[in-house]
Amino acid sequence: MSGPSDYQPTNPALKWIERRLPIMGLVHSSFVAYPTPRNLNYWWTFGAILSMMLGVQILTGVILAMHYTPDATMAFKSVEGIVRDVNYGWLLRNTHAAGASMFFLAVYIHMLRGLYYGSYKEPREILWILGVIIYLLMMATGFMGYVLPWGQMSFWGATVITNLFSAVPYFGESIVTLLWGGYSVGNPTLNRFFSLHYLLPFVIAGVVVLHVWALHVAGQNNPAGVEAKTEKDTVPFTPYATIKDAFGISCFMLFFAWFIFYMPNYLGDADNYIPANPGVTPAHIVPEWYYLPFYAILRSIPNKLAGVIAMFSAILVLAFLPWLDTARTKSSKYRPLAKQFFWIFVIVCVLLGYLGAQPPEGIYVIAGRILTFCYFAYFLILLPLLSRIETPRPVPNSIAADVLAKTGSKTAPMVSTVIALMVAGGLLAGSVQNARAEEQETPPSLKWSFAGPFGKFDVGSMQRGLKVYKEVCSACHSLSYIAFRNLADPGGPGYTTEQAAALASEYKIKDGPNDQGEMFERPGRPADYFPSPFPNEQAARAANGGALPPDLSLITKARSYERGFPRFIFDFFTQFQEQGPNYVDALLQGFEEKPPTGVTIPEGSYYNKYFPGHAIKMPKPLSDGQVTFDDGSPATVAQYAKDVTTFLMWTAEPHMEARKRVGLQVFVFLIILTLLLYFTKKKVWADAH
């Protein structure tokens, strides 16, 4: 259904090409002259947003792959190397990681729009099925990508999900062994997932081409659910749809940029900043938010094989929608009962997502089974039944009649719908955090200089924190992701290159072998990284009662605590992401001489009211007067804790100030662009209305 193209190139070279390969004529007929229903609302813009997001994910993914090392011993460190040492590597990583969530958010809205307006009905069955295939490919690609950072949640998520295939009769164990490349998740698994994660986006792009092709053959659906009959029903794709899509994409980019520059870890898991450890299982293994409804369906069924079948059936049932819903009226806009049950279905999906983040016990299991039944009942019982018994309202005779019939503002209902979905999403996201947090006393929220959109590191506090680390923490804890040269980087502790070199020379670095084949010690250089206090993990454990002191480079990102709903919603707008610093500060001050009455802790442990379980192997590290500051700051535990936490926040994210500075520039640009596109759209569409 591409529009008639009158494209005639004037350049002789283009004429020569066009006669032999009419690619420009194809583009003109498909994306310029293509007739678009004139009554499309902004929910249709998400098709263009998805095309843009696919391009963003492929572009950033290809560049990230140039620096990533798919090796179990180096993957985690290579990701940190990208963020810290590659020019704008933090921007690439944030864009790609947050982009996965934005991609799924857009595809869910796109699918729900198609479900509401009946975009799966004849003659668009193939179009819809291709969309389901794209969704399945996206889920596989997203899962494999989540494994690549090789953090704790990546490793254990891969272990749990791949184990599901063992439920397949006869071939299950062979499938799992093939996926793992061995008898457990390890280096071959990571290599397989990296290869497939790199390949599948290009497969998705190929299926998207088929999806667009099918769209242009069948034509676009529209809110009225009636087919275009005359030229009055349509407008050319360019400039009408292109300027409207451009405005929608610009608005979406503002939302996307908020995550990239101000809330990069909002949708992530703190455990994934801990290197993968097969010997330590996280308290709660929870997938990313976009898998949670299906994870809840899986866990709601006690039989493993039946659960796996139900989980995959929950997706595959979508492909059969054109034959399950046989109602002649396409759009739920004119089907009162279908509209009500559609919104009930959306609520069921959100609640399933909430349950997917909860522990599989008690009332959560019962609720999961009820909602799983409701999910399948919507497709297998309700839609076929409504097709037979529902009496729809009169449908407009044409798209032009639908446009003329519109009165009043449609903004309020759309805004209320968006707000309702945001609140529901906040409930879902807040529940994820609830499930991932241990029951423990909540640390007090402190005021940090680096908080907020304009926050910066306090240079004096960082320098004092470095002194606390050197004199106290470095006896047990390493700082392996920070080089001495980083101390002189912009946005850092404010040392000069000479001062950083002088500090490095105070350390003895093991090097070699020399010409005689022997290892030797030499003074540190700016390019060296802070040395570990122990030669290996076994020595570290032996010196600390069997406990392994964690590396402190990422500790403020690798620790968090429960915020929950509704504070989780407010955190999004206030840019609150200081759970890690609050926790580390509180932990350092949370030691008590004796546990409360009735509380016992294992021998060789110490009581800390903020530590999960309260029994910690580390003795109280700080005491008043332990470190003297040259600037006259108080020599108190509270001051030590705040200063060393500020320093460790910088070690976790050395480019934080650059991130916020670039973010401000991007937001100014996007706001101006959005306003210009809005007024341009108003002018372009003035005649069409």
XYZ file of C-alpha atoms in Angstrom:
689
model
C 0.000 0.000 0.000
C 2.923 2.320 -0.637
C 1.887 5.594 -2.121
C 2.291 6.455 -5.811
C 5.787 7.814 -6.282
C 6.459 10.699 -8.663
C 10.140 10.707 -7.806
C 12.232 11.653 -10.821
C 15.920 12.329 -10.144
C 17.471 15.230 -12.026
C 21.118 14.362 -11.484
C 22.468 12.217 -14.371
C 24.284 9.863 -11.983
C 21.139 9.368 -9.880
C 19.096 8.794 -13.060
C 21.556 6.092 -14.117
C 21.304 4.393 -10.707
C 17.516 4.738 -10.514
C 17.015 3.010 -13.887
C 19.004 0.012 -12.672
C 18.164 -0.006 -8.942
C 15.143 2.218 -8.121
C 16.011 2.430 -4.447
C 15.234 6.141 -4.134
C 11.835 5.630 -5.734
C 11.138 2.835 -3.248
C 12.096 5.080 -0.334
C 9.981 7.914 -1.729
C 6.917 5.706 -2.164
C 7.342 4.075 1.254
C 8.308 7.017 3.438
C 7.281 10.173 1.582
C 4.175 9.574 -0.528
C 2.917 6.671 1.587
C -0.712 7.444 2.604
C -1.142 7.570 6.386
C -4.515 7.619 8.181
C -5.101 11.193 9.270
C -6.589 10.216 12.664
C -3.518 8.477 14.145
C -2.804 9.503 17.742
C 0.530 9.608 19.582
C 0.344 5.915 20.551
C 1.322 5.220 16.919
C 4.522 7.213 17.410
C 5.997 4.308 19.369
C 6.606 2.451 16.107
C 9.073 5.178 15.102
C 10.469 5.268 18.645
C 11.162 1.532 18.448
C 12.990 1.957 15.137
C 15.105 4.671 16.713
C 15.814 2.555 19.817
C 16.864 -0.433 17.702
C 19.353 1.787 15.901
C 20.664 3.182 19.196
C 21.102 -0.306 20.678
C 22.904 -1.648 17.612
C 25.206 1.376 17.329
C 26.168 1.495 21.014
C 26.394 -2.305 21.152
C 28.845 -2.505 18.245
C 31.112 0.121 19.828
C 30.937 -1.535 23.249
C 31.808 -4.891 21.670
C 35.057 -3.355 20.391
C 36.223 -2.948 23.995
C 34.481 -5.826 25.767
C 36.365 -9.026 26.673
C 34.112 -12.128 26.694
C 36.172 -14.011 29.248
C 34.883 -15.040 32.675
C 38.019 -13.750 34.390
C 38.049 -10.400 32.573
C 34.474 -9.560 31.549
C 33.564 -7.634 34.701
C 36.820 -5.684 34.650
C 36.500 -4.942 30.924
C 33.071 -3.360 31.479
C 34.536 -1.162 34.213
C 37.433 -0.374 31.893
C 34.975 0.832 29.259
C 33.234 3.088 31.767
C 36.460 4.481 33.229
C 39.060 4.555 30.448
C 37.276 4.718 27.071
C 36.402 8.220 25.900
C 32.728 8.696 26.809
C 32.589 5.003 27.657
C 30.277 5.853 30.556
C 27.866 7.421 28.057
C 27.935 4.367 25.790
C 27.397 1.962 28.672
C 24.601 4.043 30.271
C 22.854 4.496 26.919
C 23.010 0.790 26.097
C 21.974 -0.405 29.569
C 19.129 2.088 30.029
C 18.261 1.659 26.353
C 17.302 -1.973 26.969
C 14.655 -0.868 29.473
C 13.457 1.943 27.195
C 13.255 -0.497 24.277
C 11.031 -2.862 26.253
C 8.927 -0.009 27.645
C 8.263 1.218 24.103
C 7.516 -2.275 22.778
C 5.019 -2.961 25.594
C 3.191 0.291 24.834
C 3.304 -0.565 21.124
C 1.860 -4.036 21.744
C -0.852 -2.803 24.107
C -1.835 -0.171 21.565
C -2.168 -2.894 18.930
C -4.193 -4.996 21.350
C -6.536 -2.117 22.230
C -7.166 -0.975 18.674
C -7.319 -4.465 17.123
C -4.237 -4.110 14.946
C -3.932 -7.913 14.791
C -7.177 -8.404 12.847
C -7.563 -9.152 9.156
C -5.726 -8.182 6.941
C -2.848 -7.601 9.374
C -2.375 -11.105 10.814
C 1.140 -11.560 9.364
C 2.085 -8.068 10.539
C 1.070 -8.993 14.108
C 2.810 -12.391 14.064
C 6.034 -10.781 12.857
C 5.729 -8.380 15.798
C 5.451 -11.337 18.209
C 8.579 -12.871 16.638
C 10.433 -9.573 17.131
C 9.331 -9.563 20.770
C 10.632 -13.105 21.328
C 13.955 -12.194 19.734
C 14.139 -9.088 21.924
C 13.596 -11.161 25.064
C 16.376 -13.577 24.100
C 18.733 -10.732 23.177
C 17.998 -8.802 26.373
C 18.574 -11.859 28.557
C 21.925 -12.632 26.942
C 22.991 -8.999 27.184
C 22.190 -8.947 30.900
C 24.619 -11.833 31.409
C 27.581 -10.079 29.764
C 28.643 -7.727 32.635
C 29.283 -10.952 34.629
C 28.157 -9.535 37.943
C 26.422 -11.539 40.645
C 22.908 -11.079 39.273
C 24.139 -11.721 35.713
C 25.757 -15.014 36.676
C 22.946 -16.328 38.837
C 20.257 -15.098 36.461
C 21.946 -17.087 33.684
C 22.155 -20.131 35.956
C 18.484 -20.045 36.944
C 16.998 -19.291 33.518
C 19.130 -21.745 31.521
C 18.313 -24.443 34.086
C 14.661 -24.152 33.045
C 15.440 -26.038 29.853
C 16.339 -29.096 31.919
C 12.576 -29.573 32.358
C 12.238 -30.549 28.679
C 11.689 -34.328 28.550
C 14.516 -36.460 27.100
C 16.507 -33.551 25.634
C 16.511 -31.077 28.550
C 19.896 -31.924 30.024
C 21.503 -31.921 26.581
C 20.049 -28.488 25.829
C 21.379 -27.092 29.111
C 24.824 -28.587 28.506
C 24.825 -27.088 25.010
C 23.890 -23.647 26.366
C 26.488 -23.815 29.130
C 29.228 -25.344 27.001
C 29.987 -27.580 29.970
C 28.474 -28.697 33.222
C 27.998 -25.273 34.794
C 27.720 -21.637 33.754
C 31.219 -20.477 32.916
C 33.518 -19.119 30.247
C 31.994 -21.084 27.318
C 28.539 -19.836 28.368
C 29.744 -16.250 28.321
C 31.282 -16.687 24.859
C 28.098 -18.235 23.474
C 25.916 -15.490 24.913
C 28.227 -12.740 23.672
C 28.186 -14.144 20.126
C 24.405 -14.491 20.093
C 23.842 -11.112 21.738
C 25.931 -9.514 18.989
C 24.163 -11.432 16.200
C 20.491 -11.303 17.219
C 19.991 -7.505 16.905
C 20.782 -7.809 13.193
C 18.266 -10.665 12.950
C 15.754 -8.382 14.703
C 16.536 -5.643 12.162
C 15.830 -8.104 9.345
C 12.483 -9.114 10.834
C 11.687 -5.406 11.370
C 12.156 -4.884 7.628
C 9.604 -7.648 7.013
C 7.343 -6.067 9.651
C 7.451 -2.688 7.874
C 6.971 -4.392 4.515
C 3.868 -6.167 5.811
C 2.651 -2.857 7.242
C 2.967 -1.160 3.861
C 1.140 -3.995 2.119
C -1.807 -4.113 4.521
C -1.791 -0.435 5.454
C -1.804 1.100 8.900
C -4.624 0.508 11.320
C -6.069 3.566 13.077
C -8.044 4.412 16.262
C -11.379 4.081 14.449
C -10.502 0.636 13.099
C -11.900 1.436 9.647
C -9.975 1.192 6.400
C -9.027 4.198 4.314
C -11.472 4.665 1.419
C -10.691 8.041 -0.168
C -7.871 10.546 -0.277
C -9.654 12.555 2.448
C -8.955 9.702 4.868
C -5.181 9.938 4.517
C -2.282 12.342 4.461
C 1.193 11.805 2.955
C 3.665 10.213 5.367
C 6.014 13.160 4.834
C 5.724 15.776 6.214
C 2.710 14.882 8.392
C 3.703 11.602 10.038
C 7.427 12.360 9.992
C 7.106 15.638 11.913
C 4.652 14.072 14.372
C 6.979 11.105 14.930
C 9.955 13.436 15.270
C 8.151 15.361 18.020
C 7.209 12.113 19.779
C 10.773 10.803 19.542
C 12.103 14.073 20.954
C 9.744 13.810 23.964
C 10.793 10.188 24.476
C 14.463 11.191 24.275
C 13.929 13.636 27.146
C 12.600 10.763 29.241
C 15.429 8.474 28.073
C 18.111 11.103 28.772
C 16.894 11.431 32.361
C 17.998 7.835 32.951
C 21.242 8.143 31.003
C 22.567 11.260 32.701
C 20.840 11.486 36.071
C 19.514 8.038 37.053
C 21.821 5.494 35.354
C 21.451 2.889 38.118
C 17.775 3.447 38.896
C 16.591 0.356 37.023
C 19.656 -1.753 37.789
C 20.590 -4.082 40.603
C 23.304 -3.265 43.123
C 24.406 -6.921 43.148
C 25.553 -6.575 39.553
C 28.369 -4.300 40.728
C 29.769 -7.339 42.560
C 31.906 -9.661 40.365
C 30.280 -13.036 39.678
C 30.950 -15.528 42.458
C 29.672 -19.116 41.944
C 30.133 -19.779 45.661
C 27.804 -17.034 46.938
C 24.134 -17.019 45.946
C 22.294 -13.649 46.134
C 19.465 -13.490 48.656
C 16.949 -12.767 45.878
C 17.523 -13.694 42.245
C 15.163 -11.396 40.358
C 15.217 -10.770 36.583
C 14.932 -7.368 34.975
C 11.548 -5.671 35.338
C 10.452 -6.430 31.771
C 10.567 -10.204 32.433
C 8.783 -10.162 35.783
C 5.193 -10.989 34.654
C 6.397 -14.140 32.893
C 8.682 -15.004 35.813
C 5.613 -14.840 38.080
C 3.709 -17.192 35.755
C 6.650 -19.604 35.802
C 6.803 -19.668 39.605
C 3.050 -19.873 40.136
C 2.942 -23.452 38.836
C 4.515 -26.075 41.127
C 5.522 -28.456 38.332
C 8.748 -27.282 36.658
C 7.861 -28.459 33.144
C 4.314 -27.097 33.381
C 5.704 -23.767 34.601
C 8.097 -23.516 31.652
C 5.302 -24.392 29.213
C 3.003 -21.789 30.812
C 5.710 -19.122 30.658
C 6.371 -19.624 26.949
C 2.662 -20.080 26.214
C 1.987 -16.674 27.779
C 3.989 -15.174 24.918
C 3.038 -17.554 22.111
C -0.692 -17.081 22.765
C -0.272 -13.571 21.396
C 0.439 -15.010 17.944
C -3.031 -16.617 17.892
C -4.921 -13.418 18.733
C -6.227 -12.899 15.161
C -8.158 -16.169 15.469
C -9.107 -15.923 19.148
C -10.789 -12.527 18.751
C -13.247 -12.816 15.869
C -15.240 -9.638 16.575
C -15.879 -7.622 13.425
C -15.334 -4.297 15.168
C -11.582 -3.858 15.481
C -11.125 -0.985 17.892
C -11.976 -1.325 21.580
C -12.886 2.344 21.342
C -16.296 1.177 20.101
C -16.477 -1.979 22.235
C -17.446 -0.985 25.825
C -16.961 -4.442 27.358
C -13.722 -5.116 25.505
C -12.384 -1.751 26.668
C -13.118 -2.525 30.332
C -11.595 -5.987 30.143
C -8.537 -4.589 28.338
C -7.717 -2.318 31.277
C -8.340 -5.173 33.695
C -5.837 -7.193 31.644
C -3.269 -4.382 31.926
C -3.745 -4.361 35.716
C -3.319 -8.159 35.776
C -0.002 -7.812 33.906
C 1.255 -5.137 36.320
C 0.241 -7.237 39.330
C 1.980 -10.267 37.839
C 5.086 -8.119 37.537
C 4.721 -7.157 41.186
C 4.409 -10.806 42.215
C 7.405 -11.741 40.065
C 9.531 -9.564 42.324
C 8.224 -11.113 45.544
C 9.505 -14.290 47.224
C 7.591 -17.400 46.008
C 5.855 -18.140 49.273
C 2.508 -17.794 51.062
C -0.082 -15.429 49.637
C 2.211 -14.455 46.754
C 2.011 -17.971 45.291
C -1.793 -18.098 45.605
C -2.172 -14.636 44.055
C 0.216 -15.650 41.282
C -1.932 -18.651 40.376
C -5.114 -16.582 40.341
C -3.565 -13.903 38.137
C -2.000 -16.507 35.836
C -5.484 -17.939 35.300
C -6.800 -14.405 34.627
C -4.005 -13.788 32.099
C -4.812 -16.863 30.023
C -8.563 -16.468 30.543
C -8.413 -13.073 28.848
C -7.106 -14.604 25.625
C -8.699 -18.058 25.671
C -12.107 -17.317 27.235
C -12.978 -13.631 27.331
C -11.968 -12.528 23.825
C -13.736 -15.430 22.051
C -16.798 -14.941 24.275
C -16.959 -11.169 23.775
C -16.757 -11.706 20.020
C -20.103 -13.496 20.259
C -22.048 -11.582 22.910
C -20.862 -7.952 22.781
C -22.867 -5.302 20.965
C -20.436 -2.605 19.778
C -21.242 1.072 19.346
C -21.637 2.443 15.791
C -18.365 2.790 13.940
C -17.690 5.872 11.732
C -18.171 5.350 8.011
C -14.723 6.690 7.244
C -11.549 8.014 8.831
C -12.498 11.544 7.736
C -15.831 11.204 9.563
C -13.960 10.056 12.675
C -11.725 13.147 12.535
C -14.706 15.478 12.114
C -16.583 13.764 14.954
C -13.849 14.513 17.465
C -14.804 17.251 19.888
C -13.105 18.562 22.993
C -9.612 17.876 24.191
C -8.232 14.357 24.140
C -5.235 15.393 26.198
C -6.746 14.831 29.628
C -7.636 11.140 29.140
C -4.199 10.471 27.640
C -2.421 12.262 30.501
C -4.467 10.384 33.087
C -3.643 7.086 31.369
C 0.075 7.907 31.322
C -0.001 8.904 35.009
C -1.831 5.694 35.927
C 0.727 3.615 34.034
C 3.609 5.489 35.698
C 2.158 4.842 39.148
C 1.648 1.180 38.267
C 5.205 1.016 36.954
C 6.442 2.645 40.138
C 4.632 0.019 42.190
C 6.312 -2.645 40.078
C 9.769 -1.064 40.300
C 9.411 -0.371 44.006
C 8.425 -3.970 44.630
C 11.563 -5.135 42.833
C 13.649 -3.143 45.243
C 11.669 -4.444 48.204
C 12.339 -7.998 47.124
C 16.030 -7.401 46.600
C 16.623 -5.839 49.992
C 17.253 -7.722 53.190
C 15.244 -6.930 56.284
C 17.505 -4.477 58.089
C 17.428 -1.124 59.770
C 17.234 1.674 57.228
C 20.306 3.937 57.222
C 19.627 7.641 57.729
C 19.584 9.783 54.598
C 22.464 12.256 54.631
C 23.074 15.363 52.569
C 25.845 14.733 50.049
C 27.595 17.362 47.956
C 27.373 15.104 44.899
C 23.592 14.612 45.087
C 21.154 16.159 42.615
C 21.517 17.374 39.016
C 24.178 19.977 39.851
C 25.962 18.037 42.600
C 29.753 17.927 42.645
C 32.304 16.117 44.735
C 33.685 17.982 47.735
C 37.430 18.051 46.952
C 38.430 18.570 50.582
C 36.244 15.685 51.712
C 37.700 13.407 49.040
C 41.267 14.230 50.063
C 40.445 13.542 53.694
C 38.697 10.332 52.645
C 41.778 9.198 50.753
C 43.816 9.729 53.916
C 41.357 7.623 55.924
C 41.569 4.909 53.273
C 45.384 4.933 53.294
C 45.740 4.890 57.074
C 42.842 2.584 57.973
C 41.022 0.807 55.144
C 44.020 -0.133 52.967
C 45.224 -2.590 55.607
C 42.459 -4.991 54.496
C 40.664 -3.600 51.438
C 41.944 -3.189 47.892
C 41.103 -0.389 45.463
C 41.973 -2.228 42.276
C 40.027 -0.123 39.739
C 41.736 3.168 40.596
C 45.148 4.161 39.231
C 47.264 6.806 40.910
C 46.988 8.939 37.763
C 43.209 9.084 38.296
C 43.804 11.249 41.382
C 44.779 14.079 39.025
C 41.842 13.629 36.635
C 39.211 16.387 36.248
C 36.340 15.887 38.678
C 38.600 13.949 41.054
C 40.286 14.684 44.387
C 42.025 17.728 42.914
C 45.652 16.616 43.011
C 48.207 17.763 40.477
C 50.047 15.276 38.273
C 53.162 15.776 40.399
C 51.249 15.145 43.632
C 49.724 11.974 42.192
C 53.186 10.760 41.144
C 54.581 11.549 44.604
C 51.763 9.604 46.278
C 52.348 6.662 43.923
C 56.042 6.577 44.831
C 55.130 5.930 48.476
C 53.893 2.452 47.493
C 55.988 -0.599 46.638
C 54.741 -2.351 43.495
C 55.660 -5.935 42.692
C 56.916 -6.159 39.106
C 58.882 -8.449 36.848
C 60.305 -10.751 35.917
C 63.608 -8.943 35.316
C 66.446 -10.093 33.079
C 67.294 -12.784 35.610
C 63.701 -14.035 35.616
C 63.023 -12.829 39.154
C 60.198 -10.696 40.534
C 61.170 -7.426 42.203
C 59.691 -4.431 43.961
C 59.862 -0.869 42.683
C 58.349 2.496 43.659
C 54.852 3.084 42.284
C 54.224 5.091 39.143
C 51.159 7.166 38.161
C 50.060 4.433 35.742
C 49.999 1.804 38.517
C 46.814 0.860 40.328
C 46.448 0.905 44.100
C 48.052 -2.372 45.226
C 46.139 -5.022 47.135
C 47.170 -5.578 50.781
C 47.176 -9.351 50.204
C 48.878 -11.461 47.506
C 45.777 -13.605 46.916
C 42.262 -14.403 48.127
C 43.399 -17.209 50.427
C 45.806 -14.906 52.263
C 43.058 -12.287 52.621
C 40.658 -14.821 54.120
C 43.298 -16.241 56.461
C 44.007 -12.773 57.843
C 40.317 -11.940 58.338
C 38.826 -14.956 60.065
C 37.736 -16.617 56.822
C 35.920 -13.531 55.459
C 37.068 -11.885 52.239
C 37.316 -8.082 52.532
C 35.614 -6.663 49.422
C 37.369 -4.381 46.974
C 36.195 -0.845 47.745
C 36.338 0.591 44.222
C 32.632 -0.035 43.582
C 31.354 -0.499 47.122
C 28.991 2.507 47.060
C 27.288 1.100 43.949
C 27.366 -2.505 45.101
C 25.431 -1.770 48.289
C 21.856 -0.588 48.631
C 18.811 -0.791 50.881
C 15.053 -0.786 50.589
C 13.229 2.387 49.629
C 9.985 0.863 48.396
C 6.765 2.367 47.106
C 5.916 5.271 46.947
C 9.319 6.738 47.849
C 10.729 4.928 44.831
C 8.526 7.139 42.627
C 9.689 10.332 44.342
C 13.300 9.172 43.974
C 12.903 9.251 40.200
C 12.001 12.953 40.212
C 14.423 13.971 42.965
C 17.246 11.920 41.403
C 17.862 10.126 44.690
C 20.463 7.415 44.183
C 22.443 7.759 47.372
C 21.428 4.468 48.997
C 24.978 3.141 48.618
C 26.743 6.113 50.247
C 24.127 6.250 53.024
C 24.606 2.548 53.690
C 28.429 2.666 53.743
C 28.421 5.714 56.040
C 25.881 4.087 58.379
C 27.742 0.763 58.392
C 30.978 2.431 59.501
C 29.122 4.051 62.405
C 26.764 1.153 63.146
C 29.026 -0.966 65.360
C 27.877 -1.571 68.924
C 29.833 -3.018 71.820
C 27.189 -5.610 72.635
C 24.211 -6.930 70.675
C 20.755 -6.032 71.994
C 19.175 -8.301 74.581
C 18.004 -11.545 73.043
C 20.243 -11.264 69.985
C 23.158 -13.662 69.570
C 25.858 -13.527 66.921
C 28.427 -16.186 65.942
C 31.772 -16.234 67.698
C 34.345 -14.094 65.910
C 31.668 -11.733 64.581
C 30.746 -8.192 65.597
C 27.318 -6.624 65.928
C 26.384 -3.944 63.390
C 22.802 -2.733 63.294
C 22.955 -1.814 59.584
C 24.666 -4.955 58.272
C 22.279 -7.633 56.864
C 21.940 -10.222 59.606
C 23.798 -7.848 61.957
C 26.793 -10.225 62.336
C 29.849 -8.873 60.513
C 33.377 -10.302 60.506
C 35.030 -6.883 60.270
C 35.828 -5.340 63.655
C 34.997 -1.703 64.266
C 37.423 0.071 61.911
C 37.135 3.687 63.087
C 37.456 5.471 66.400
C 37.737 9.124 67.379
C 41.213 10.614 67.031
C 42.466 7.796 64.820
C 43.339 10.026 61.844
C 44.456 13.651 62.023
C 43.399 15.996 59.219
C 45.728 18.798 58.109
C 42.813 21.189 57.468
C 41.594 21.007 61.063
C 38.415 19.012 60.347
C 37.003 17.126 63.366
C 38.787 13.850 64.119
C 35.533 11.991 64.752
C 34.057 8.746 63.489
C 31.183 10.636 61.836
C 33.641 12.828 59.907
C 35.826 9.878 58.922
C 32.803 7.929 57.703
C 31.446 10.764 55.597
C 34.820 11.646 54.068
C 35.855 8.116 53.159
C 32.365 7.471 51.726
C 32.670 10.580 49.550
C 36.047 9.350 48.322
C 34.633 5.872 47.620
C 31.705 7.380 45.722
C 34.263 8.996 43.436
C 36.152 5.709 43.005
C 32.856 4.075 42.009
C 32.058 6.751 39.424
C 35.016 8.979 38.529
C 33.132 10.605 35.632
C 30.043 11.602 37.613
C 30.612 15.352 37.235
C 31.179 14.980 33.478
C 27.978 12.915 33.243
C 25.894 15.636 34.878
C 27.568 18.433 32.926
C 26.961 16.737 29.562
C 23.439 15.853 30.713
C 22.598 19.511 31.287
C 23.810 20.397 27.791
C 21.822 17.546 26.249
C 18.665 18.542 28.115
C 18.911 22.170 26.992
C 19.326 20.987 23.401
C 16.451 18.483 23.600
C 14.063 20.968 25.215
C 14.733 23.561 22.495
C 14.443 20.877 19.791
C 11.163 19.588 21.257
C 9.641 23.067 21.328
C 10.702 23.750 17.743
C 9.279 20.411 16.593
C 6.037 21.040 18.459
C 5.375 24.389 16.789
C 6.474 23.002 13.420
C 4.046 20.101 13.862
C 1.222 22.514 14.728
C 1.873 24.486 11.568
C 2.188 21.412 9.327
C -0.998 19.825 10.687
C -3.041 23.050 10.701
C -4.349 22.458 7.173
C -4.910 18.718 7.716
C -7.347 19.373 10.566
